[in-house]
Amino acid sequence: MTGNFTTHRMPSYLEQQGKYTGIRAWILSTDHKRIALLYLYSQLFFFFAGVVMGIFMKLELIAPGQQIMGPQTYNALFTVHGLTMIFLFIIPGLAASFGNFMIPIMIGAKDVAFPKLNLFSWYLFILGAIIILVGIFTGDGPPDTGWTFYAPYSLKTNTNVVLTVFGAFVLGFSSILTGLNFIVTIHRMRAPGMGFFRMPLFIWSLYGTAWIQLLATPVVGITFLMVVADRLLHIGFFDPAQGGDPILYQHLFWIYSHPAVYIMILPAMGAITEIITTFSHRTVFGYKAIAMSSLAIAFVGYLVWGHHMFTSGMSETARLVFSFLTFLVAIPSAIKVFNWTATMYKGSISLEPPFWWAMAFIFIFMIGGLTGLVLGSVSTDVHVTDTMFVVAHFHYIVFGGAGLAFFAALHYWYPKMFGKMYNKKVANRGLLLLFIGFNLLYFPMFILGMMGMPRRYYDYLPEFATPNLISTIGSWVLGTALVIVVVNLLRAKKGTPEEIDDPWGGRTLEWKIQSPPWIENFEEIPTVEHEPYELTEK
Amino acid sequence: MEQNHTEHVDHFDPVASKIGMWLFIFTEILLFGGLFIVYSVYRYKHPVEFHLAHQELDVTIGLINTIILLVSSMTVAMSITALQTGNKKLTLIFIAVTILLALVFLVNKYFEWGAKIHHDIYPGSEFLMSLSKGDMLFFGLYFFMTGLHAIHIIVGVALLGVVFAKVKNGSVNQNRFSLLENGGLYWHLVDLIWIFLFPLFYLIH
Amino acid sequence: MSEHKNHISSYKSHIVVLLSLIMLTILTVTITSVHLGPFNTAAAMLIASVKAAIVLLYFMHLKFDEKIYRFMVTLVLAIYAVVIIITFFDYLYR
């Protein structure tokens, strides 16, 4: 079973004794694999914090009228839920954890180009999180603006916006530096023979993502600084009383935050591509099309921000331009889905847990994508904008897309990262329950939105009661499922190590080394002689 | 790709650090890019006020500062030439001159800002609040953009200071001058931004 | 390291670049002091762009570096330009 490159086993990166011991061996380590795990654990921590907040919000919405919290608490809760999930979980997303772990291994390198900068990025990430936390618990209370910080309300509210916004600014820096590191790594550190068009598609998607991180994040960074300046120095960039234009804030905010959606979803698509290819035991269909569609999404995704602003008072021309560009983005996304399907066609598919996760991803992501067209077209958008429909749509995309792919990737690479295997049966059952809970939770929101229930209110009219009740029950199912899934993985971590260098029959470089990998990944830098995903005799 | 054969992660790849520096410069360009978008939108909406407000700014000081930055850009470029040709002493002199010019720029800026503040023109001042919306936006942008630019100058001075020390102790030398090259790139970026700030604030017609 | 031949710029070329930049600066100051209507702004921006191009190509060495740098810079500036244009689809037609 271990008949690969590995002839004798080296101490893994988990056991490696370096200069430091104990916790310092982790928080001072510049090894990309250890940093990846630092990200993974902190992201999962923030994810569960966000889940708890979400469950409380659903509990408030179980029936009309005030249940467990008043309007101010609810406003703070959806703001902090959004901030946590967006900035602390899903924007670092698959890139910071799995990207960090896999980029050097998949391209045949020993580490990223700037290992110290990599660790520094994680520190910035934690620093930003701490600043946001301090902002939540000090001053005049947590911000109640929503995670978008729309002006002029974000300039007027008495809550602690300045610190939170500054925290988000610091997180942006962390994201930029990670992107920078990845681009240089991919340009300079590929193993001999690993041309750009021999890279695994996960790497291609991370390459596109890194460019978005690099080019979009500064815009929101400066916008956040302007909000801080408006609040502290009363410059009035976005304050209509001083001539500022709040719609300009929305432009600048979405110039980043729309591409940010692709920061979340592109690596997810990359990971799904890897999983589908591996478990179909076929060469990926349309390698170049998938690689190029990643770049196309990155590029066109940069130009469609205005579809978040159809009802903001933007000019008619701009609305049409943005609507048109939005539909263009659907093309490269569809290319990916078609290529996944074509890859599976006539493959000999092994139905392992990661594959089931990938299937759940495609199903849910398709619903999210198709409902996106409703929002992308001006004439339908104006009816459902700012309703629960929007909430349902982006949870299908962000949680159902990027979030599920995160767990898919976790199940796929888990044996590689820890050298142990989880209980597959429990993993499958957890996924099934999660799938049911997810749809119970979010699908009624589409209906509520069509019925006209606005989002971001702690209370609603009695006629919305039934779907809301179903949705709240769904949140309990989903919460239970998440606990099952994670406990299953945690229990597996305590299990005995197995020699599972390649449990799935994967063909990319990470499956050719031992699990968990040695501190320097490769004893000898491999020379790549095959096209990616080529089936070779073992 | 030959670098990959070297022993450990500690390897030194000048091309990698140069690409990294350029990528960082891109983020800086877009950071200021966001501000330039804000500027152009508000100038488009308040053309007359922007024109009147700009007359408060002193073109001569702006011109002097422009030329100072251009000269400093040249000296830092020359310091690279000097190091590449192995003239360490001249390198140090050029870096020192660059830092000196940067400080002169900052002193000029200090007096320019001081005069404005003395006339009660600063963000949030009572006088400014009594002016038109276009005036408020113009001076808000003026202070914010030139202020952010000045912060970049200060960072640049610190960076060049480090480079100076490293050239002096020999860790940046004829064969390994990435840090100087990248410091220079950063310095040119600061110049590049000023090239646009100058006509946009001082030369509105 | 054979892939990376270093081009060394001469002191003289640096001086020529500086002089042209200063001349352009003076030109832009004089041009904006005469009446050209809306062309004033256009001229000022055009000259600034030429100056920026000179700094990028000579001081920042793009002219002598591998193509990839020029390609990346062009790409970034192009994306930025498109973003500005699209933003103004809103403001020009509001």
PDB file of N, CA, C and O in Angstrom, chain A residues 110-111 114 176 180 183-184 188-190 192 211 214-215 218 222 226 229 233-237 240-245 248 252 302 520 525, chain B residues 1 3-5 7-9 11 13 15-17 19-20 23-24 27 30-31 35 38 41-42 45 123-124 129 133 136-137 140-141 144 148:
ATOM      1  N   LYS A 110       9.633  22.954  -0.867  1.00  0.00           N
ATOM      2  CA  LYS A 110       9.791  22.644   0.550  1.00  0.00           C
ATOM      3  C   LYS A 110       9.000  23.577   1.440  1.00  0.00           C
ATOM      4  O   LYS A 110       8.732  23.268   2.593  1.00  0.00           O
ATOM      5  N   ASP A 111       8.708  24.738   0.944  1.00  0.00           N
ATOM      6  CA  ASP A 111       7.923  25.684   1.737  1.00  0.00           C
ATOM      7  C   ASP A 111       7.426  26.764   0.792  1.00  0.00           C
ATOM      8  O   ASP A 111       7.670  26.701  -0.410  1.00  0.00           O
ATOM      9  N   PHE A 114       8.107  32.955   1.099  1.00  0.00           N
ATOM     10  CA  PHE A 114       8.515  33.772   2.249  1.00  0.00           C
ATOM     11  C   PHE A 114       7.911  33.178   3.530  1.00  0.00           C
ATOM     12  O   PHE A 114       6.850  33.622   3.972  1.00  0.00           O
ATOM     13  N   ILE A 176      -3.802  40.163   2.096  1.00  0.00           N
ATOM     14  CA  ILE A 176      -2.931  40.620   1.011  1.00  0.00           C
ATOM     15  C   ILE A 176      -1.589  39.898   1.051  1.00  0.00           C
ATOM     16  O   ILE A 176      -1.101  39.394   0.044  1.00  0.00           O
ATOM     17  N   LEU A 180       0.138  37.573  -1.752  1.00  0.00           N
ATOM     18  CA  LEU A 180       1.456  37.907  -2.308  1.00  0.00           C
ATOM     19  C   LEU A 180       2.382  36.701  -2.219  1.00  0.00           C
ATOM     20  O   LEU A 180       3.039  36.316  -3.181  1.00  0.00           O
ATOM     21  N   ILE A 183       1.430  33.948  -4.753  1.00  0.00           N
ATOM     22  CA  ILE A 183       1.766  34.232  -6.154  1.00  0.00           C
ATOM     23  C   ILE A 183       3.254  34.006  -6.390  1.00  0.00           C
ATOM     24  O   ILE A 183       3.659  33.323  -7.342  1.00  0.00           O
ATOM     25  N   VAL A 184       4.082  34.558  -5.485  1.00  0.00           N
ATOM     26  CA  VAL A 184       5.527  34.388  -5.671  1.00  0.00           C
ATOM     27  C   VAL A 184       5.892  32.910  -5.586  1.00  0.00           C
ATOM     28  O   VAL A 184       6.702  32.411  -6.379  1.00  0.00           O
ATOM     29  N   ARG A 188       7.830  30.979  -8.541  1.00  0.00           N
ATOM     30  CA  ARG A 188       9.249  30.690  -8.399  1.00  0.00           C
ATOM     31  C   ARG A 188       9.589  29.301  -7.881  1.00  0.00           C
ATOM     32  O   ARG A 188      10.734  28.871  -8.009  1.00  0.00           O
ATOM     33  N   MET A 189       8.658  28.632  -7.218  1.00  0.00           N
ATOM     34  CA  MET A 189       9.077  27.443  -6.478  1.00  0.00           C
ATOM     35  C   MET A 189       8.618  26.139  -7.110  1.00  0.00           C
ATOM     36  O   MET A 189       8.750  25.092  -6.493  1.00  0.00           O
ATOM     37  N   ARG A 190       8.059  26.178  -8.298  1.00  0.00           N
ATOM     38  CA  ARG A 190       7.594  24.933  -8.893  1.00  0.00           C
ATOM     39  C   ARG A 190       8.772  23.994  -9.149  1.00  0.00           C
ATOM     40  O   ARG A 190       9.863  24.434  -9.523  1.00  0.00           O
ATOM     41  N   PRO A 192      11.161  21.153 -10.910  1.00  0.00           N
ATOM     42  CA  PRO A 192      11.547  21.033 -12.320  1.00  0.00           C
ATOM     43  C   PRO A 192      10.517  20.208 -13.079  1.00  0.00           C
ATOM     44  O   PRO A 192      10.071  19.168 -12.599  1.00  0.00           O
ATOM     45  N   TRP A 211      -4.513  36.691  -6.739  1.00  0.00           N
ATOM     46  CA  TRP A 211      -4.540  37.963  -7.465  1.00  0.00           C
ATOM     47  C   TRP A 211      -5.702  38.835  -7.012  1.00  0.00           C
ATOM     48  O   TRP A 211      -5.572  40.054  -6.898  1.00  0.00           O
ATOM     49  N   LEU A 214      -4.860  40.340  -3.748  1.00  0.00           N
ATOM     50  CA  LEU A 214      -3.865  41.385  -3.890  1.00  0.00           C
ATOM     51  C   LEU A 214      -4.463  42.672  -4.445  1.00  0.00           C
ATOM     52  O   LEU A 214      -4.142  43.766  -3.995  1.00  0.00           O
ATOM     53  N   LEU A 215      -5.349  42.555  -5.426  1.00  0.00           N
ATOM     54  CA  LEU A 215      -5.800  43.753  -6.129  1.00  0.00           C
ATOM     55  C   LEU A 215      -7.090  44.340  -5.572  1.00  0.00           C
ATOM     56  O   LEU A 215      -7.382  45.504  -5.805  1.00  0.00           O
ATOM     57  N   PRO A 218      -6.819  46.126  -1.105  1.00  0.00           N
ATOM     58  CA  PRO A 218      -6.409  47.498  -0.770  1.00  0.00           C
ATOM     59  C   PRO A 218      -7.544  48.506  -0.900  1.00  0.00           C
ATOM     60  O   PRO A 218      -7.590  49.474  -0.148  1.00  0.00           O
ATOM     61  N   ILE A 222      -8.535  51.061   2.138  1.00  0.00           N
ATOM     62  CA  ILE A 222      -8.546  52.517   2.161  1.00  0.00           C
ATOM     63  C   ILE A 222      -9.951  53.030   2.472  1.00  0.00           C
ATOM     64  O   ILE A 222     -10.121  54.050   3.141  1.00  0.00           O
ATOM     65  N   MET A 226     -11.058  55.509   5.416  1.00  0.00           N
ATOM     66  CA  MET A 226     -11.841  56.737   5.216  1.00  0.00           C
ATOM     67  C   MET A 226     -13.007  56.795   6.195  1.00  0.00           C
ATOM     68  O   MET A 226     -13.349  57.863   6.683  1.00  0.00           O
ATOM     69  N   ALA A 229     -11.533  57.882   9.355  1.00  0.00           N
ATOM     70  CA  ALA A 229     -11.237  59.315   9.289  1.00  0.00           C
ATOM     71  C   ALA A 229     -12.518  60.137   9.385  1.00  0.00           C
ATOM     72  O   ALA A 229     -12.551  61.187  10.026  1.00  0.00           O
ATOM     73  N   LEU A 233     -12.122  62.372  12.391  1.00  0.00           N
ATOM     74  CA  LEU A 233     -11.692  63.716  11.983  1.00  0.00           C
ATOM     75  C   LEU A 233     -12.802  64.507  11.306  1.00  0.00           C
ATOM     76  O   LEU A 233     -12.601  65.642  10.917  1.00  0.00           O
ATOM     77  N   HIS A 234     -13.950  63.897  11.130  1.00  0.00           N
ATOM     78  CA  HIS A 234     -15.085  64.561  10.484  1.00  0.00           C
ATOM     79  C   HIS A 234     -14.731  65.129   9.120  1.00  0.00           C
ATOM     80  O   HIS A 234     -15.015  66.262   8.807  1.00  0.00           O
ATOM     81  N   ILE A 235     -14.076  64.294   8.318  1.00  0.00           N
ATOM     82  CA  ILE A 235     -13.727  64.765   6.976  1.00  0.00           C
ATOM     83  C   ILE A 235     -14.963  64.806   6.082  1.00  0.00           C
ATOM     84  O   ILE A 235     -15.131  65.703   5.280  1.00  0.00           O
ATOM     85  N   GLY A 236     -15.836  63.831   6.224  1.00  0.00           N
ATOM     86  CA  GLY A 236     -17.076  63.858   5.452  1.00  0.00           C
ATOM     87  C   GLY A 236     -17.004  63.210   4.099  1.00  0.00           C
ATOM     88  O   GLY A 236     -17.747  63.572   3.198  1.00  0.00           O
ATOM     89  N   PHE A 237     -16.109  62.221   3.912  1.00  0.00           N
ATOM     90  CA  PHE A 237     -16.033  61.528   2.617  1.00  0.00           C
ATOM     91  C   PHE A 237     -17.388  60.958   2.217  1.00  0.00           C
ATOM     92  O   PHE A 237     -17.780  61.011   1.058  1.00  0.00           O
ATOM     93  N   PRO A 240     -23.382  62.776   3.708  1.00  0.00           N
ATOM     94  CA  PRO A 240     -24.086  63.702   2.809  1.00  0.00           C
ATOM     95  C   PRO A 240     -24.176  65.114   3.383  1.00  0.00           C
ATOM     96  O   PRO A 240     -24.213  66.080   2.617  1.00  0.00           O
ATOM     97  N   ALA A 241     -24.180  65.256   4.702  1.00  0.00           N
ATOM     98  CA  ALA A 241     -24.250  66.580   5.295  1.00  0.00           C
ATOM     99  C   ALA A 241     -23.029  67.407   4.913  1.00  0.00           C
ATOM    100  O   ALA A 241     -23.079  68.631   4.873  1.00  0.00           O
ATOM    101  N   GLN A 242     -21.922  66.737   4.616  1.00  0.00           N
ATOM    102  CA  GLN A 242     -20.714  67.472   4.254  1.00  0.00           C
ATOM    103  C   GLN A 242     -20.389  67.317   2.768  1.00  0.00           C
ATOM    104  O   GLN A 242     -19.267  67.581   2.341  1.00  0.00           O
ATOM    105  N   GLY A 243     -21.360  66.874   1.994  1.00  0.00           N
ATOM    106  CA  GLY A 243     -21.143  66.747   0.558  1.00  0.00           C
ATOM    107  C   GLY A 243     -20.712  65.364   0.125  1.00  0.00           C
ATOM    108  O   GLY A 243     -20.601  65.084  -1.059  1.00  0.00           O
ATOM    109  N   GLY A 244     -20.443  64.479   1.089  1.00  0.00           N
ATOM    110  CA  GLY A 244     -20.014  63.135   0.733  1.00  0.00           C
ATOM    111  C   GLY A 244     -21.141  62.348   0.101  1.00  0.00           C
ATOM    112  O   GLY A 244     -22.315  62.687   0.232  1.00  0.00           O
ATOM    113  N   ASP A 245     -20.759  61.289  -0.605  1.00  0.00           N
ATOM    114  CA  ASP A 245     -21.751  60.507  -1.324  1.00  0.00           C
ATOM    115  C   ASP A 245     -21.780  59.086  -0.754  1.00  0.00           C
ATOM    116  O   ASP A 245     -20.846  58.321  -0.955  1.00  0.00           O
ATOM    117  N   LEU A 248     -21.047  56.282  -3.076  1.00  0.00           N
ATOM    118  CA  LEU A 248     -19.645  56.050  -3.392  1.00  0.00           C
ATOM    119  C   LEU A 248     -19.044  55.062  -2.402  1.00  0.00           C
ATOM    120  O   LEU A 248     -18.218  54.221  -2.757  1.00  0.00           O
ATOM    121  N   LEU A 252     -17.106  51.598  -3.436  1.00  0.00           N
ATOM    122  CA  LEU A 252     -15.777  51.190  -2.984  1.00  0.00           C
ATOM    123  C   LEU A 252     -15.846  49.902  -2.174  1.00  0.00           C
ATOM    124  O   LEU A 252     -15.001  49.024  -2.304  1.00  0.00           O
ATOM    125  N   TYR A 302     -14.159  40.903 -10.865  1.00  0.00           N
ATOM    126  CA  TYR A 302     -13.688  42.192 -10.378  1.00  0.00           C
ATOM    127  C   TYR A 302     -14.577  43.333 -10.876  1.00  0.00           C
ATOM    128  O   TYR A 302     -14.545  44.434 -10.344  1.00  0.00           O
ATOM    129  N   GLU A 520      10.233  18.801   5.661  1.00  0.00           N
ATOM    130  CA  GLU A 520      10.608  19.454   4.402  1.00  0.00           C
ATOM    131  C   GLU A 520       9.899  18.844   3.204  1.00  0.00           C
ATOM    132  O   GLU A 520      10.323  19.027   2.068  1.00  0.00           O
ATOM    133  N   ILE A 525      13.703  16.949  -4.201  1.00  0.00           N
ATOM    134  CA  ILE A 525      12.693  17.634  -5.005  1.00  0.00           C
ATOM    135  C   ILE A 525      12.361  16.784  -6.219  1.00  0.00           C
ATOM    136  O   ILE A 525      13.256  16.389  -6.966  1.00  0.00           O
TER     137      ILE A 525
ATOM    138  N   MET B   1      14.557  28.462 -12.620  1.00  0.00           N
ATOM    139  CA  MET B   1      14.057  27.533 -11.598  1.00  0.00           C
ATOM    140  C   MET B   1      15.168  26.835 -10.846  1.00  0.00           C
ATOM    141  O   MET B   1      14.924  25.964 -10.025  1.00  0.00           O
ATOM    142  N   GLN B   3      16.969  27.624  -8.517  1.00  0.00           N
ATOM    143  CA  GLN B   3      17.008  27.846  -7.074  1.00  0.00           C
ATOM    144  C   GLN B   3      16.480  26.659  -6.286  1.00  0.00           C
ATOM    145  O   GLN B   3      16.837  26.443  -5.149  1.00  0.00           O
ATOM    146  N   ASN B   4      15.577  25.903  -6.904  1.00  0.00           N
ATOM    147  CA  ASN B   4      14.909  24.851  -6.168  1.00  0.00           C
ATOM    148  C   ASN B   4      15.851  23.777  -5.670  1.00  0.00           C
ATOM    149  O   ASN B   4      15.512  23.012  -4.789  1.00  0.00           O
ATOM    150  N   HIS B   5      17.027  23.707  -6.252  1.00  0.00           N
ATOM    151  CA  HIS B   5      17.927  22.650  -5.842  1.00  0.00           C
ATOM    152  C   HIS B   5      18.704  23.007  -4.598  1.00  0.00           C
ATOM    153  O   HIS B   5      19.416  22.189  -4.059  1.00  0.00           O
ATOM    154  N   GLU B   7      19.717  23.987  -0.697  1.00  0.00           N
ATOM    155  CA  GLU B   7      19.520  23.117   0.441  1.00  0.00           C
ATOM    156  C   GLU B   7      18.177  23.251   1.156  1.00  0.00           C
ATOM    157  O   GLU B   7      17.415  22.321   1.267  1.00  0.00           O
ATOM    158  N   HIS B   8      17.872  24.420   1.645  1.00  0.00           N
ATOM    159  CA  HIS B   8      16.775  24.508   2.593  1.00  0.00           C
ATOM    160  C   HIS B   8      15.875  25.689   2.271  1.00  0.00           C
ATOM    161  O   HIS B   8      16.156  26.469   1.384  1.00  0.00           O
ATOM    162  N   VAL B   9      14.791  25.844   3.044  1.00  0.00           N
ATOM    163  CA  VAL B   9      13.863  26.935   2.837  1.00  0.00           C
ATOM    164  C   VAL B   9      14.540  28.294   2.993  1.00  0.00           C
ATOM    165  O   VAL B   9      13.987  29.309   2.616  1.00  0.00           O
ATOM    166  N   HIS B  11      16.825  29.488   1.445  1.00  0.00           N
ATOM    167  CA  HIS B  11      17.521  29.916   0.241  1.00  0.00           C
ATOM    168  C   HIS B  11      17.164  31.360  -0.104  1.00  0.00           C
ATOM    169  O   HIS B  11      16.135  31.881   0.299  1.00  0.00           O
ATOM    170  N   ASP B  13      16.412  34.027  -3.089  1.00  0.00           N
ATOM    171  CA  ASP B  13      16.027  34.123  -4.488  1.00  0.00           C
ATOM    172  C   ASP B  13      15.685  35.582  -4.798  1.00  0.00           C
ATOM    173  O   ASP B  13      14.611  36.055  -4.473  1.00  0.00           O
ATOM    174  N   VAL B  15      14.972  37.080  -7.482  1.00  0.00           N
ATOM    175  CA  VAL B  15      13.827  37.291  -8.371  1.00  0.00           C
ATOM    176  C   VAL B  15      12.525  37.200  -7.579  1.00  0.00           C
ATOM    177  O   VAL B  15      11.601  37.995  -7.760  1.00  0.00           O
ATOM    178  N   ALA B  16      12.467  36.219  -6.653  1.00  0.00           N
ATOM    179  CA  ALA B  16      11.254  36.076  -5.845  1.00  0.00           C
ATOM    180  C   ALA B  16      10.994  37.343  -5.051  1.00  0.00           C
ATOM    181  O   ALA B  16       9.868  37.848  -5.004  1.00  0.00           O
ATOM    182  N   SER B  17      12.044  37.882  -4.426  1.00  0.00           N
ATOM    183  CA  SER B  17      11.783  39.057  -3.604  1.00  0.00           C
ATOM    184  C   SER B  17      11.428  40.258  -4.467  1.00  0.00           C
ATOM    185  O   SER B  17      10.657  41.125  -4.059  1.00  0.00           O
ATOM    186  N   ILE B  19       9.713  40.072  -7.398  1.00  0.00           N
ATOM    187  CA  ILE B  19       8.296  39.900  -7.749  1.00  0.00           C
ATOM    188  C   ILE B  19       7.435  40.278  -6.557  1.00  0.00           C
ATOM    189  O   ILE B  19       6.431  40.982  -6.678  1.00  0.00           O
ATOM    190  N   GLY B  20       7.848  39.815  -5.372  1.00  0.00           N
ATOM    191  CA  GLY B  20       7.099  40.146  -4.165  1.00  0.00           C
ATOM    192  C   GLY B  20       6.963  41.650  -3.986  1.00  0.00           C
ATOM    193  O   GLY B  20       5.889  42.159  -3.684  1.00  0.00           O
ATOM    194  N   LEU B  23       4.491  43.066  -6.419  1.00  0.00           N
ATOM    195  CA  LEU B  23       3.120  42.767  -6.013  1.00  0.00           C
ATOM    196  C   LEU B  23       2.694  43.716  -4.903  1.00  0.00           C
ATOM    197  O   LEU B  23       1.570  44.213  -4.874  1.00  0.00           O
ATOM    198  N   PHE B  24       3.633  43.979  -3.983  1.00  0.00           N
ATOM    199  CA  PHE B  24       3.308  44.915  -2.912  1.00  0.00           C
ATOM    200  C   PHE B  24       3.024  46.302  -3.486  1.00  0.00           C
ATOM    201  O   PHE B  24       2.101  47.001  -3.051  1.00  0.00           O
ATOM    202  N   THR B  27      -0.450  46.609  -4.647  1.00  0.00           N
ATOM    203  CA  THR B  27      -1.443  46.873  -3.604  1.00  0.00           C
ATOM    204  C   THR B  27      -1.419  48.345  -3.213  1.00  0.00           C
ATOM    205  O   THR B  27      -2.464  48.947  -2.960  1.00  0.00           O
ATOM    206  N   LEU B  30      -3.306  50.362  -5.754  1.00  0.00           N
ATOM    207  CA  LEU B  30      -4.765  50.274  -5.616  1.00  0.00           C
ATOM    208  C   LEU B  30      -5.250  50.924  -4.337  1.00  0.00           C
ATOM    209  O   LEU B  30      -6.383  51.390  -4.270  1.00  0.00           O
ATOM    210  N   LEU B  31      -4.393  50.965  -3.313  1.00  0.00           N
ATOM    211  CA  LEU B  31      -4.756  51.676  -2.092  1.00  0.00           C
ATOM    212  C   LEU B  31      -4.986  53.145  -2.422  1.00  0.00           C
ATOM    213  O   LEU B  31      -6.037  53.722  -2.130  1.00  0.00           O
ATOM    214  N   LEU B  35      -8.509  56.111  -3.438  1.00  0.00           N
ATOM    215  CA  LEU B  35      -8.616  57.540  -3.139  1.00  0.00           C
ATOM    216  C   LEU B  35      -8.751  58.371  -4.407  1.00  0.00           C
ATOM    217  O   LEU B  35      -9.481  59.363  -4.441  1.00  0.00           O
ATOM    218  N   VAL B  38     -12.281  58.353  -5.435  1.00  0.00           N
ATOM    219  CA  VAL B  38     -13.064  59.286  -4.623  1.00  0.00           C
ATOM    220  C   VAL B  38     -12.816  60.716  -5.098  1.00  0.00           C
ATOM    221  O   VAL B  38     -13.752  61.502  -5.295  1.00  0.00           O
ATOM    222  N   VAL B  41     -14.542  61.444  -8.503  1.00  0.00           N
ATOM    223  CA  VAL B  41     -15.998  61.553  -8.395  1.00  0.00           C
ATOM    224  C   VAL B  41     -16.382  62.908  -7.806  1.00  0.00           C
ATOM    225  O   VAL B  41     -17.255  63.618  -8.335  1.00  0.00           O
ATOM    226  N   TYR B  42     -15.711  63.303  -6.727  1.00  0.00           N
ATOM    227  CA  TYR B  42     -16.100  64.566  -6.085  1.00  0.00           C
ATOM    228  C   TYR B  42     -15.699  65.772  -6.917  1.00  0.00           C
ATOM    229  O   TYR B  42     -16.380  66.784  -6.926  1.00  0.00           O
ATOM    230  N   LYS B  45     -18.339  66.159  -9.376  1.00  0.00           N
ATOM    231  CA  LYS B  45     -19.591  66.694  -8.834  1.00  0.00           C
ATOM    232  C   LYS B  45     -19.470  68.151  -8.401  1.00  0.00           C
ATOM    233  O   LYS B  45     -20.462  68.859  -8.335  1.00  0.00           O
ATOM    234  N   PRO B 123      -9.382  69.363   8.707  1.00  0.00           N
ATOM    235  CA  PRO B 123     -10.631  68.597   8.747  1.00  0.00           C
ATOM    236  C   PRO B 123     -11.373  68.819  10.057  1.00  0.00           C
ATOM    237  O   PRO B 123     -10.789  68.728  11.136  1.00  0.00           O
ATOM    238  N   GLY B 124     -12.625  69.146   9.957  1.00  0.00           N
ATOM    239  CA  GLY B 124     -13.447  69.307  11.148  1.00  0.00           C
ATOM    240  C   GLY B 124     -13.373  70.686  11.776  1.00  0.00           C
ATOM    241  O   GLY B 124     -14.043  70.932  12.775  1.00  0.00           O
ATOM    242  N   MET B 129     -16.056  73.936   8.203  1.00  0.00           N
ATOM    243  CA  MET B 129     -17.441  73.482   8.245  1.00  0.00           C
ATOM    244  C   MET B 129     -18.397  74.556   7.741  1.00  0.00           C
ATOM    245  O   MET B 129     -19.514  74.256   7.325  1.00  0.00           O
ATOM    246  N   LYS B 133     -19.805  72.553   0.478  1.00  0.00           N
ATOM    247  CA  LYS B 133     -19.517  71.126   0.535  1.00  0.00           C
ATOM    248  C   LYS B 133     -18.289  70.760  -0.293  1.00  0.00           C
ATOM    249  O   LYS B 133     -17.461  69.953   0.119  1.00  0.00           O
ATOM    250  N   MET B 136     -15.165  71.539   1.617  1.00  0.00           N
ATOM    251  CA  MET B 136     -14.904  70.551   2.658  1.00  0.00           C
ATOM    252  C   MET B 136     -14.282  69.295   2.063  1.00  0.00           C
ATOM    253  O   MET B 136     -13.317  68.751   2.588  1.00  0.00           O
ATOM    254  N   LEU B 137     -14.864  68.842   0.939  1.00  0.00           N
ATOM    255  CA  LEU B 137     -14.351  67.622   0.325  1.00  0.00           C
ATOM    256  C   LEU B 137     -12.945  67.833  -0.206  1.00  0.00           C
ATOM    257  O   LEU B 137     -12.074  66.980  -0.041  1.00  0.00           O
ATOM    258  N   GLY B 140     -10.627  67.976   2.723  1.00  0.00           N
ATOM    259  CA  GLY B 140     -10.599  66.641   3.329  1.00  0.00           C
ATOM    260  C   GLY B 140      -9.698  65.715   2.540  1.00  0.00           C
ATOM    261  O   GLY B 140      -8.818  65.046   3.083  1.00  0.00           O
ATOM    262  N   LEU B 141      -9.913  65.705   1.216  1.00  0.00           N
ATOM    263  CA  LEU B 141      -9.093  64.854   0.354  1.00  0.00           C
ATOM    264  C   LEU B 141      -7.639  65.294   0.378  1.00  0.00           C
ATOM    265  O   LEU B 141      -6.720  64.474   0.426  1.00  0.00           O
ATOM    266  N   PHE B 144      -6.085  64.159   3.627  1.00  0.00           N
ATOM    267  CA  PHE B 144      -6.025  62.702   3.731  1.00  0.00           C
ATOM    268  C   PHE B 144      -5.002  62.122   2.758  1.00  0.00           C
ATOM    269  O   PHE B 144      -4.172  61.292   3.115  1.00  0.00           O
ATOM    270  N   LEU B 148      -1.482  60.626   3.827  1.00  0.00           N
ATOM    271  CA  LEU B 148      -1.137  59.221   3.600  1.00  0.00           C
ATOM    272  C   LEU B 148       0.167  59.122   2.813  1.00  0.00           C
ATOM    273  O   LEU B 148       1.018  58.267   3.088  1.00  0.00           O
TER     274      LEU B 148
END
